Each structure stands twice: as structure tokens, then as C-alpha cells.
Amino acid sequence: MEVIIAEDLWGPVPDWFLQKWAVVYDHDLGLDPARLTETCSQAKALVVRNRTQVNRELIEHLPNLRVVGRLGVGVENLDLDALAERGVSVVTARGANANAVAEYVIAALFEHARFLGRLSGETKQGQWNRASGIGRELHGKTLGLIGFGEIGQRVASRAHALGLEIIAYDPLLHPAHPAVHDGGVRQKSLADVCREADYLSLHVPLTANTRHLIGAAEFASMKREAVLINTARGGVVDESALLHSLQEHPHRFAVLDVREHEPPSQPDALAQLPNVLLTPHIAGLTHESQAQVTDRVLRELHT
Ligand code: NAD
């Protein structure tokens, strides 16, 4: 089987895989549709991350394609209808980077509560400013989770151990699910979670139903000092409503790993705000998670 790996594995192609299949590995290929079409004409398997657009036009040019491997979880860059029509299966790495994202969320909670980065910068410059170092405790605060799947559940168990109260909104979640039942998680409506959360963390896929799920109405109901953490997809949040909310409420805070446009167009109004922390879509990226993602997707390619 000929396999095209069209984006970065963040590591070498494993030996066991090279021994099994004929592999073309070119981590910039996915960004060049013309070269991709030409290179892939005989491919039976195509492996991508989130930048290659696996659209109908590309699929039509790949007559032998049997399987697409997605090195990650979201599938917004795959035309699932077109793939299904052609009988092409899709393999994702669901759960393989869930610990990484969950730990990022916990890091974001602590960064907001204790701001070690800022304090280190000030202290290295010779300041000894204890007054600006007064933090907050997470214990006893309420964490609202929107989406309670692989990542939401891992965030909940970690946050529960830190003494946070957990409330969650997920319409597909059964109240008898052990993660809810045994983990002390209270299920609520979207409106209640937004209103009651000190920290609101998003863990839903981007779909027609979740686009702008968090918009002006949700921001209007949030606490004066609410903190939003978005590691899901930028489009789940209406960024103009978020901008307005953060400008109007300087004590609110947002930690954004994902954006509506990546990288964001410049000038980026959100980046100018002091009450925003930005990272470049790395919540799921750890050495451990990427090894697992690669292993999971490549092993399942032949099925
Ligand atoms: P998952 O499929 O295990 O869980 C998603 C949950 O969302 C499910 O329980 C589902 O019932 C729920 N859901 C769906 N529609 C909903 C809605 N309208 N309202 C509330 N809940 C809804 O997925 P996961 O592994 O937990 O990942 C969640 C998302 O995180 C992914 O889809 C991906 O977009 C994102 N992600 C980001 C990174 C990163 O690096 N920033 C890494 C991995 C995943």
C-alpha cells in the first residue's frame, strides 16, 4: 500500500511502518494542493493533520484512496460526506492527546490564579513586588465544562482533585455515566453553566451546532470575573462578542489556544488586551501525545 504523509509527524516515521508500506513523507505537501494531487495519484492512504484540505476536488483525483488518517481529533478539514460517498474510511487519534489538553487546561487555571510567568519577569528585572503577587485559590471555585467527552472528563477528574466544583453541559451525556456519577459532576443547562462558572472550559467539536455556541447572550450572563479557556476550536466562540466582553469587563480573562482564523489576521484586537493569554494551538502537543497520536493513526491505517 502506498501511504502519503502530507503533514508533520513531529518525529520520524516509525521503522515498523516503513518496513510494511511504501511511504512518501513530506510535511509541507498538504499546503500545496497541486503538488499533493500529483504526488498522491496512486495513494491508498493519506495522512494529514489539520492544515490539508481533504475536499471533494482532491478526493476525485485520488482513485485508489481507501483511508485517511487524521493526526489529531477534529475533522473540520475533511469532507466527510465526499469521503463516505467514495467509501473511504477515516481514522483519528481520539483520546491520544486528551491528557495533554487536560493538563494544559489545569496549567491555564494556575497561570490565571498565580501568574508565575509575569512575576518571574518582574522579579528578574530586580523588582520584589509581593503586593502584585497575591493570587487566588482554585479550591472551592466552580469549573464549568462545555462538552464532557475524552478531554472534558480528564479535565474534570484533575480539577476535582484540586477541590474545584465541577458542572458540565453535554446533551449527549447520560446522568448515570460513571464519570458524572462517581466524579461529583453536576449536569446543568448551557445557560446555567455559563452563569455559575468561575472558570468555563470548552471541549466540544466544531460543528454547525456548536459554531458560536458561546456568544453575546452567554457572555452577558457570565460572572464579572469569569475566565474562559478555549482549547476546542476558535469557531465555538464568537470572537467579536468575546472582545466586547473583555473590553467591557476588565476583570474577566480569556485563555485562547485556538482562534477563529489560525494564525489570526493582523492586527489582532484580542492580542492587544491585558486580560487575554494566547497560545498557538499547542494544547494537545506534548512529546508523549504526539508519539501516541502517530502510533495510533499509523497502526489503524490498514483497517
Ligand atoms: P469527544 O468527542 O471525546 O468529546 C466531545 C464531547 O462534546 C462529546 O461528549 C459530545 O457529546 C459533546 N458535544 C457535542 N456537541 C455538543 C454541544 N452542542 N453541546 C455540548 N456538548 C456537545 O472529543 P474530545 O477528544 O474531548 O475533544 C474535544 C475537542 O477538542 C475536539 O473536537 C477538538 O476540536 C479539540 N481538540 C483540541 C486540541 C488542541 O490542541 N487545542 C487537541 C485535541 C482536541
mmCIF file of C-alpha atoms and ligand atoms in Angstrom:
data_model
loop_
_atom_site.group_PDB
_atom_site.id
_atom_site.type_symbol
_atom_site.label_atom_id
_atom_site.label_comp_id
_atom_site.label_asym_id
_atom_site.label_seq_id
_atom_site.Cartn_x
_atom_site.Cartn_y
_atom_site.Cartn_z
ATOM 1 C CA MET A 1 0.000 0.000 0.000
ATOM 2 C CA GLU A 2 1.317 3.462 -0.819
ATOM 3 C CA VAL A 3 0.951 5.913 2.034
ATOM 4 C CA ILE A 4 1.366 9.682 1.706
ATOM 5 C CA ILE A 5 2.110 11.546 4.928
ATOM 6 C CA ALA A 6 1.387 15.134 3.928
ATOM 7 C CA GLU A 7 1.964 16.967 7.223
ATOM 8 C CA ASP A 8 4.420 16.959 10.101
ATOM 9 C CA LEU A 9 4.538 13.891 12.342
ATOM 10 C CA TRP A 10 6.701 15.902 14.797
ATOM 11 C CA GLY A 11 9.054 12.947 14.691
ATOM 12 C CA PRO A 12 10.374 10.256 12.311
ATOM 13 C CA VAL A 13 8.212 7.707 10.517
ATOM 14 C CA PRO A 14 8.461 4.587 12.727
ATOM 15 C CA ASP A 15 10.658 1.795 11.351
ATOM 16 C CA TRP A 16 7.926 -0.840 11.680
ATOM 17 C CA PHE A 17 5.718 1.275 9.395
ATOM 18 C CA LEU A 18 8.445 1.825 6.786
ATOM 19 C CA GLN A 19 9.061 -1.902 6.656
ATOM 20 C CA LYS A 20 5.403 -2.551 5.967
ATOM 21 C CA TRP A 21 4.391 0.160 3.481
ATOM 22 C CA ALA A 22 5.785 2.325 0.683
ATOM 23 C CA VAL A 23 5.774 5.763 2.308
ATOM 24 C CA VAL A 24 6.146 9.293 0.961
ATOM 25 C CA TYR A 25 6.693 11.696 3.876
ATOM 26 C CA ASP A 26 6.697 15.404 3.041
ATOM 27 C CA HIS A 27 5.445 17.658 5.794
ATOM 28 C CA ASP A 28 4.701 20.639 3.530
ATOM 29 C CA LEU A 29 2.833 18.676 0.883
ATOM 30 C CA GLY A 30 -0.615 19.257 2.364
ATOM 31 C CA LEU A 31 -0.323 23.004 1.857
ATOM 32 C CA ASP A 32 0.275 22.678 -1.888
ATOM 33 C CA PRO A 33 -2.895 21.206 -3.473
ATOM 34 C CA ALA A 34 -1.394 20.915 -6.977
ATOM 35 C CA ARG A 35 1.700 19.007 -5.793
ATOM 36 C CA LEU A 36 -0.451 16.960 -3.421
ATOM 37 C CA THR A 37 -2.781 15.855 -6.221
ATOM 38 C CA GLU A 38 0.151 14.886 -8.400
ATOM 39 C CA THR A 39 2.066 13.056 -5.639
ATOM 40 C CA CYS A 40 -0.969 11.215 -4.317
ATOM 41 C CA SER A 41 -2.393 9.902 -7.570
ATOM 42 C CA GLN A 42 -1.608 6.277 -6.587
ATOM 43 C CA ALA A 43 -2.038 6.672 -2.849
ATOM 44 C CA LYS A 44 -4.201 4.239 -0.939
ATOM 45 C CA ALA A 45 -3.750 6.077 2.345
ATOM 46 C CA LEU A 46 -3.333 9.786 3.076
ATOM 47 C CA VAL A 47 -2.193 11.046 6.483
ATOM 48 C CA VAL A 48 -2.833 14.691 7.432
ATOM 49 C CA ARG A 49 -3.024 16.998 10.396
ATOM 50 C CA ASN A 50 -5.413 19.991 10.366
ATOM 51 C CA ARG A 51 -3.981 22.073 7.526
ATOM 52 C CA THR A 52 -4.512 19.860 4.481
ATOM 53 C CA GLN A 53 -7.954 20.398 2.944
ATOM 54 C CA VAL A 54 -9.193 16.933 2.055
ATOM 55 C CA ASN A 55 -12.030 18.238 -0.079
ATOM 56 C CA ARG A 56 -14.140 16.739 -2.851
ATOM 57 C CA GLU A 57 -11.797 18.016 -5.559
ATOM 58 C CA LEU A 58 -8.767 16.343 -4.007
ATOM 59 C CA ILE A 59 -10.663 13.107 -3.350
ATOM 60 C CA GLU A 60 -11.753 12.946 -7.005
ATOM 61 C CA HIS A 61 -8.079 12.968 -8.021
ATOM 62 C CA LEU A 62 -7.194 10.007 -5.793
ATOM 63 C CA PRO A 63 -8.872 6.983 -7.371
ATOM 64 C CA ASN A 64 -7.117 4.411 -5.130
ATOM 65 C CA LEU A 65 -7.710 6.176 -1.815
ATOM 66 C CA ARG A 66 -9.074 3.819 0.859
ATOM 67 C CA VAL A 67 -8.296 5.522 4.153
ATOM 68 C CA VAL A 68 -7.478 8.975 5.537
ATOM 69 C CA GLY A 69 -5.555 9.212 8.790
ATOM 70 C CA ARG A 70 -6.035 12.393 10.823
ATOM 71 C CA LEU A 71 -3.167 13.058 13.248
ATOM 72 C CA GLY A 72 -5.449 14.575 15.887
ATOM 73 C CA VAL A 73 -9.116 14.755 16.776
ATOM 74 C CA GLY A 74 -11.054 17.486 14.893
ATOM 75 C CA VAL A 75 -12.109 16.634 11.332
ATOM 76 C CA GLU A 76 -13.158 20.085 10.062
ATOM 77 C CA ASN A 77 -10.605 19.878 7.220
ATOM 78 C CA LEU A 78 -12.063 16.612 5.883
ATOM 79 C CA ASP A 79 -15.122 16.498 3.624
ATOM 80 C CA LEU A 80 -16.712 13.549 5.417
ATOM 81 C CA ASP A 81 -19.656 13.323 3.007
ATOM 82 C CA ALA A 82 -17.394 13.103 -0.039
ATOM 83 C CA LEU A 83 -15.185 10.511 1.688
ATOM 84 C CA ALA A 84 -18.212 8.423 2.698
ATOM 85 C CA GLU A 85 -19.624 8.543 -0.844
ATOM 86 C CA ARG A 86 -16.350 7.085 -2.104
ATOM 87 C CA GLY A 87 -16.239 4.503 0.714
ATOM 88 C CA VAL A 88 -13.018 5.965 2.151
ATOM 89 C CA SER A 89 -12.655 5.338 5.876
ATOM 90 C CA VAL A 90 -11.301 7.902 8.343
ATOM 91 C CA VAL A 91 -9.003 7.138 11.264
ATOM 92 C CA THR A 92 -8.493 9.718 14.024
ATOM 93 C CA ALA A 93 -6.446 9.764 17.216
ATOM 94 C CA ARG A 94 -9.371 10.415 19.538
ATOM 95 C CA GLY A 95 -8.166 10.388 23.140
ATOM 96 C CA ALA A 96 -4.462 10.149 22.253
ATOM 97 C CA ASN A 97 -3.826 13.826 23.080
ATOM 98 C CA ALA A 98 -6.557 14.163 25.713
ATOM 99 C CA ASN A 99 -4.156 14.092 28.679
ATOM 100 C CA ALA A 100 -2.071 16.812 27.036
ATOM 101 C CA VAL A 101 -5.084 19.093 26.572
ATOM 102 C CA ALA A 102 -6.378 18.378 30.082
ATOM 103 C CA GLU A 103 -3.005 19.290 31.596
ATOM 104 C CA TYR A 104 -2.926 22.483 29.521
ATOM 105 C CA VAL A 105 -6.300 23.472 30.990
ATOM 106 C CA ILE A 106 -5.013 22.893 34.523
ATOM 107 C CA ALA A 107 -1.894 24.948 33.652
ATOM 108 C CA ALA A 108 -4.194 27.729 32.387
ATOM 109 C CA LEU A 109 -6.158 27.692 35.646
ATOM 110 C CA PHE A 110 -2.940 28.018 37.650
ATOM 111 C CA GLU A 111 -1.473 30.646 35.321
ATOM 112 C CA HIS A 112 -4.534 32.816 35.858
ATOM 113 C CA ALA A 113 -4.528 32.148 39.610
ATOM 114 C CA ARG A 114 -0.795 32.614 40.333
ATOM 115 C CA PHE A 115 0.758 34.312 37.211
ATOM 116 C CA LEU A 116 4.235 32.838 37.714
ATOM 117 C CA GLY A 117 5.386 33.974 34.249
ATOM 118 C CA ARG A 118 4.627 37.652 34.899
ATOM 119 C CA LEU A 119 6.067 37.563 38.434
ATOM 120 C CA SER A 120 9.258 35.874 37.261
ATOM 121 C CA GLY A 121 9.702 38.564 34.598
ATOM 122 C CA GLU A 122 9.236 41.350 37.155
ATOM 123 C CA THR A 123 11.484 39.687 39.753
ATOM 124 C CA LYS A 124 14.277 39.054 37.206
ATOM 125 C CA GLN A 125 14.171 42.764 36.433
ATOM 126 C CA GLY A 126 15.028 43.471 40.078
ATOM 127 C CA GLN A 127 11.525 44.109 41.423
ATOM 128 C CA TRP A 128 10.373 42.490 44.665
ATOM 129 C CA ASN A 129 6.697 43.169 44.297
ATOM 130 C CA ARG A 130 4.817 40.950 46.728
ATOM 131 C CA ALA A 131 1.630 43.017 46.507
ATOM 132 C CA SER A 132 1.229 42.266 42.793
ATOM 133 C CA GLY A 133 1.843 38.594 43.569
ATOM 134 C CA ILE A 134 -1.282 37.992 45.635
ATOM 135 C CA GLY A 135 -3.002 35.092 43.914
ATOM 136 C CA ARG A 136 -6.259 33.210 44.085
ATOM 137 C CA GLU A 137 -7.034 29.692 45.200
ATOM 138 C CA LEU A 138 -8.731 27.243 42.888
ATOM 139 C CA HIS A 139 -10.096 25.243 45.785
ATOM 140 C CA GLY A 140 -13.843 25.854 46.122
ATOM 141 C CA LYS A 141 -14.212 27.630 42.768
ATOM 142 C CA THR A 142 -16.620 26.337 40.127
ATOM 143 C CA LEU A 143 -15.357 24.942 36.833
ATOM 144 C CA GLY A 144 -17.935 24.766 34.045
ATOM 145 C CA LEU A 145 -17.258 22.298 31.242
ATOM 146 C CA ILE A 146 -18.973 22.566 27.872
ATOM 147 C CA GLY A 147 -18.594 19.116 26.299
ATOM 148 C CA PHE A 148 -17.837 16.129 28.500
ATOM 149 C CA GLY A 149 -16.044 13.654 26.250
ATOM 150 C CA GLU A 150 -12.463 12.381 26.360
ATOM 151 C CA ILE A 151 -10.939 15.738 27.257
ATOM 152 C CA GLY A 152 -13.763 17.172 29.380
ATOM 153 C CA GLN A 153 -13.722 14.083 31.599
ATOM 154 C CA ARG A 154 -9.960 14.215 32.092
ATOM 155 C CA VAL A 155 -10.141 17.917 32.975
ATOM 156 C CA ALA A 156 -12.918 17.122 35.465
ATOM 157 C CA SER A 157 -11.004 14.407 37.319
ATOM 158 C CA ARG A 158 -7.910 16.598 37.647
ATOM 159 C CA ALA A 159 -9.875 19.671 38.709
ATOM 160 C CA HIS A 160 -11.936 17.635 41.167
ATOM 161 C CA ALA A 161 -8.693 16.547 42.853
ATOM 162 C CA LEU A 162 -7.794 20.230 43.248
ATOM 163 C CA GLY A 163 -11.034 20.917 45.093
ATOM 164 C CA LEU A 164 -12.961 22.651 42.321
ATOM 165 C CA GLU A 165 -16.713 22.104 41.988
ATOM 166 C CA ILE A 166 -17.484 20.702 38.518
ATOM 167 C CA ILE A 167 -20.586 21.474 36.483
ATOM 168 C CA ALA A 168 -20.998 20.284 32.911
ATOM 169 C CA TYR A 169 -23.201 20.734 29.867
ATOM 170 C CA ASP A 170 -23.247 17.940 27.309
ATOM 171 C CA PRO A 171 -26.601 16.963 25.779
ATOM 172 C CA LEU A 172 -25.299 13.502 24.855
ATOM 173 C CA LEU A 173 -24.126 12.687 28.346
ATOM 174 C CA HIS A 174 -26.119 10.148 30.327
ATOM 175 C CA PRO A 175 -26.607 11.095 34.018
ATOM 176 C CA ALA A 176 -25.625 7.555 35.003
ATOM 177 C CA HIS A 177 -22.248 7.838 33.208
ATOM 178 C CA PRO A 178 -19.639 6.828 35.808
ATOM 179 C CA ALA A 179 -17.573 9.970 35.177
ATOM 180 C CA VAL A 180 -20.598 12.008 36.279
ATOM 181 C CA HIS A 181 -21.922 9.705 38.934
ATOM 182 C CA ASP A 182 -18.627 8.909 40.688
ATOM 183 C CA GLY A 183 -16.775 12.116 39.837
ATOM 184 C CA GLY A 184 -19.088 14.526 41.654
ATOM 185 C CA VAL A 185 -20.008 16.288 38.402
ATOM 186 C CA ARG A 186 -23.350 18.104 38.275
ATOM 187 C CA GLN A 187 -25.049 18.274 34.874
ATOM 188 C CA LYS A 188 -26.630 21.632 34.009
ATOM 189 C CA SER A 189 -28.040 23.527 31.057
ATOM 190 C CA LEU A 190 -25.728 25.643 28.901
ATOM 191 C CA ALA A 191 -27.230 28.811 30.399
ATOM 192 C CA ASP A 192 -26.691 27.613 33.989
ATOM 193 C CA VAL A 193 -23.108 26.526 33.358
ATOM 194 C CA CYS A 194 -22.275 29.914 31.801
ATOM 195 C CA ARG A 195 -23.934 31.786 34.668
ATOM 196 C CA GLU A 196 -22.445 29.775 37.549
ATOM 197 C CA ALA A 197 -18.874 29.068 36.375
ATOM 198 C CA ASP A 198 -15.835 30.913 37.712
ATOM 199 C CA TYR A 199 -13.864 29.100 35.003
ATOM 200 C CA LEU A 200 -15.515 27.980 31.778
ATOM 201 C CA SER A 201 -13.606 25.456 29.653
ATOM 202 C CA LEU A 202 -14.749 24.370 26.185
ATOM 203 C CA HIS A 203 -14.450 20.757 24.965
ATOM 204 C CA VAL A 204 -16.904 20.341 22.085
ATOM 205 C CA PRO A 205 -16.119 19.611 18.433
ATOM 206 C CA LEU A 206 -16.751 22.414 15.935
ATOM 207 C CA THR A 207 -19.981 21.563 14.112
ATOM 208 C CA ALA A 208 -22.918 23.508 12.712
ATOM 209 C CA ASN A 209 -24.498 23.176 16.192
ATOM 210 C CA THR A 210 -21.508 24.406 18.158
ATOM 211 C CA ARG A 211 -20.377 27.298 15.937
ATOM 212 C CA HIS A 212 -20.606 30.445 18.104
ATOM 213 C CA LEU A 213 -22.101 28.368 20.923
ATOM 214 C CA ILE A 214 -20.536 30.937 23.254
ATOM 215 C CA GLY A 215 -21.738 34.322 22.046
ATOM 216 C CA ALA A 216 -23.170 37.620 23.255
ATOM 217 C CA ALA A 217 -26.013 36.033 25.288
ATOM 218 C CA GLU A 218 -23.630 33.689 27.109
ATOM 219 C CA PHE A 219 -21.105 36.459 27.840
ATOM 220 C CA ALA A 220 -23.915 38.673 29.148
ATOM 221 C CA SER A 221 -24.788 36.054 31.774
ATOM 222 C CA MET A 222 -21.258 35.273 32.986
ATOM 223 C CA LYS A 223 -19.767 36.310 36.303
ATOM 224 C CA ARG A 224 -17.957 39.654 36.469
ATOM 225 C CA GLU A 225 -14.593 37.880 36.874
ATOM 226 C CA ALA A 226 -15.286 34.790 34.766
ATOM 227 C CA VAL A 227 -12.362 33.112 32.989
ATOM 228 C CA LEU A 228 -12.895 31.458 29.593
ATOM 229 C CA ILE A 229 -10.483 28.746 28.450
ATOM 230 C CA ASN A 230 -10.823 27.636 24.827
ATOM 231 C CA THR A 231 -8.819 24.629 23.682
ATOM 232 C CA ALA A 232 -11.643 23.265 21.476
ATOM 233 C CA ARG A 233 -11.902 25.237 18.227
ATOM 234 C CA GLY A 234 -11.881 29.002 17.694
ATOM 235 C CA GLY A 235 -15.227 28.938 15.909
ATOM 236 C CA VAL A 236 -17.029 27.677 19.035
ATOM 237 C CA VAL A 237 -16.660 31.234 20.404
ATOM 238 C CA ASP A 238 -17.967 34.376 18.730
ATOM 239 C CA GLU A 239 -14.697 36.320 18.885
ATOM 240 C CA SER A 240 -16.279 39.747 18.422
ATOM 241 C CA ALA A 241 -18.618 39.078 21.350
ATOM 242 C CA LEU A 242 -15.612 37.880 23.379
ATOM 243 C CA LEU A 243 -13.647 41.021 22.529
ATOM 244 C CA HIS A 244 -16.553 43.192 23.603
ATOM 245 C CA SER A 245 -16.982 41.216 26.846
ATOM 246 C CA LEU A 246 -13.281 41.515 27.779
ATOM 247 C CA GLN A 247 -13.203 45.235 26.976
ATOM 248 C CA GLU A 248 -16.340 45.881 28.984
ATOM 249 C CA HIS A 249 -15.252 43.693 31.933
ATOM 250 C CA PRO A 250 -11.527 44.164 32.548
ATOM 251 C CA HIS A 251 -11.648 41.619 35.406
ATOM 252 C CA ARG A 252 -12.728 38.884 33.039
ATOM 253 C CA PHE A 253 -9.990 36.813 31.454
ATOM 254 C CA ALA A 254 -9.592 34.520 28.456
ATOM 255 C CA VAL A 255 -7.014 31.838 27.678
ATOM 256 C CA LEU A 256 -7.218 31.004 23.979
ATOM 257 C CA ASP A 257 -5.264 28.164 22.397
ATOM 258 C CA VAL A 258 -7.440 28.186 19.281
ATOM 259 C CA ARG A 259 -8.773 31.008 17.125
ATOM 260 C CA GLU A 260 -11.470 31.531 14.523
ATOM 261 C CA HIS A 261 -8.689 32.105 11.974
ATOM 262 C CA GLU A 262 -5.321 30.433 12.518
ATOM 263 C CA PRO A 263 -2.975 32.161 12.592
ATOM 264 C CA PRO A 264 -5.179 35.191 13.368
ATOM 265 C CA SER A 265 -5.237 38.076 10.912
ATOM 266 C CA GLN A 266 -3.278 41.154 11.934
ATOM 267 C CA PRO A 267 -3.794 43.494 13.704
ATOM 268 C CA ASP A 268 -5.328 41.143 16.244
ATOM 269 C CA ALA A 269 -7.541 43.141 18.618
ATOM 270 C CA LEU A 270 -7.696 40.330 21.205
ATOM 271 C CA ALA A 271 -3.891 40.212 21.380
ATOM 272 C CA GLN A 272 -3.821 43.851 22.489
ATOM 273 C CA LEU A 273 -5.835 43.186 25.653
ATOM 274 C CA PRO A 274 -4.098 42.666 29.022
ATOM 275 C CA ASN A 275 -6.765 40.194 30.119
ATOM 276 C CA VAL A 276 -6.047 37.671 27.340
ATOM 277 C CA LEU A 277 -3.457 34.894 27.224
ATOM 278 C CA LEU A 278 -2.790 33.375 23.787
ATOM 279 C CA THR A 279 -1.016 30.222 22.655
ATOM 280 C CA PRO A 280 -0.632 28.884 19.075
ATOM 281 C CA HIS A 281 -2.875 25.768 19.117
ATOM 282 C CA ILE A 282 -0.474 23.678 21.189
ATOM 283 C CA ALA A 283 -2.729 22.352 23.957
ATOM 284 C CA GLY A 284 -2.599 18.834 22.506
ATOM 285 C CA LEU A 285 1.105 18.970 21.645
ATOM 286 C CA THR A 286 3.430 17.153 24.006
ATOM 287 C CA HIS A 287 6.210 14.739 23.144
ATOM 288 C CA GLU A 288 4.182 11.964 24.747
ATOM 289 C CA SER A 289 0.905 12.787 22.994
ATOM 290 C CA GLN A 290 2.463 13.087 19.557
ATOM 291 C CA ALA A 291 4.163 9.707 19.864
ATOM 292 C CA GLN A 292 0.774 8.238 20.787
ATOM 293 C CA VAL A 293 -1.090 10.085 18.023
ATOM 294 C CA THR A 294 1.350 8.860 15.365
ATOM 295 C CA ASP A 295 1.324 5.311 16.680
ATOM 296 C CA ARG A 296 -2.483 5.176 16.942
ATOM 297 C CA VAL A 297 -3.168 6.545 13.453
ATOM 298 C CA LEU A 298 -0.471 4.601 11.605
ATOM 299 C CA ARG A 299 -1.418 1.310 13.274
ATOM 300 C CA GLU A 300 -5.065 1.705 12.323
ATOM 301 C CA LEU A 301 -4.461 2.786 8.726
ATOM 302 C CA HIS A 302 -4.772 -0.658 7.188
ATOM 303 C CA THR A 303 -8.123 -1.454 8.840
HETATM 304 P P1 NAD B 1 -15.001 13.902 22.271
HETATM 305 O O1 NAD B 1 -15.685 13.558 21.017
HETATM 306 O O2 NAD B 1 -14.478 12.819 23.149
HETATM 307 O O3 NAD B 1 -15.974 14.807 23.186
HETATM 308 C C1 NAD B 1 -16.740 15.858 22.673
HETATM 309 C C2 NAD B 1 -17.973 15.967 23.532
HETATM 310 O O4 NAD B 1 -18.723 17.111 23.093
HETATM 311 C C3 NAD B 1 -18.917 14.746 23.405
HETATM 312 O O5 NAD B 1 -19.167 14.189 24.686
HETATM 313 C C4 NAD B 1 -20.198 15.332 22.797
HETATM 314 O O6 NAD B 1 -21.371 14.725 23.326
HETATM 315 C C5 NAD B 1 -20.098 16.790 23.216
HETATM 316 N N1 NAD B 1 -20.899 17.679 22.396
HETATM 317 C C6 NAD B 1 -21.137 17.619 21.058
HETATM 318 N N2 NAD B 1 -21.948 18.635 20.690
HETATM 319 C C7 NAD B 1 -22.211 19.350 21.817
HETATM 320 C C8 NAD B 1 -22.971 20.516 22.075
HETATM 321 N N3 NAD B 1 -23.638 21.141 21.094
HETATM 322 N N4 NAD B 1 -23.008 20.988 23.348
HETATM 323 C C9 NAD B 1 -22.342 20.361 24.354
HETATM 324 N N5 NAD B 1 -21.613 19.228 24.169
HETATM 325 C C10 NAD B 1 -21.546 18.736 22.912
HETATM 326 O O7 NAD B 1 -13.837 14.907 21.867
HETATM 327 P P2 NAD B 1 -12.551 15.306 22.736
HETATM 328 O O8 NAD B 1 -11.456 14.333 22.460
HETATM 329 O O9 NAD B 1 -12.949 15.583 24.137
HETATM 330 O O10 NAD B 1 -12.119 16.667 22.001
HETATM 331 C C11 NAD B 1 -12.970 17.812 22.016
HETATM 332 C C12 NAD B 1 -12.451 18.813 21.000
HETATM 333 O O11 NAD B 1 -11.204 19.343 21.454
HETATM 334 C C13 NAD B 1 -12.112 18.214 19.630
HETATM 335 O O12 NAD B 1 -13.252 18.098 18.801
HETATM 336 C C14 NAD B 1 -11.102 19.186 19.081
HETATM 337 O O13 NAD B 1 -11.773 20.168 18.323
HETATM 338 C C15 NAD B 1 -10.494 19.821 20.324
HETATM 339 N N6 NAD B 1 -9.070 19.485 20.486
HETATM 340 C C16 NAD B 1 -8.161 20.490 20.521
HETATM 341 C C17 NAD B 1 -6.820 20.215 20.715
HETATM 342 C C18 NAD B 1 -5.801 21.321 20.818
HETATM 343 O O14 NAD B 1 -4.608 21.078 20.635
HETATM 344 N N7 NAD B 1 -6.205 22.538 21.125
HETATM 345 C C19 NAD B 1 -6.391 18.877 20.839
HETATM 346 C C20 NAD B 1 -7.343 17.860 20.814
HETATM 347 C C21 NAD B 1 -8.691 18.173 20.633
#
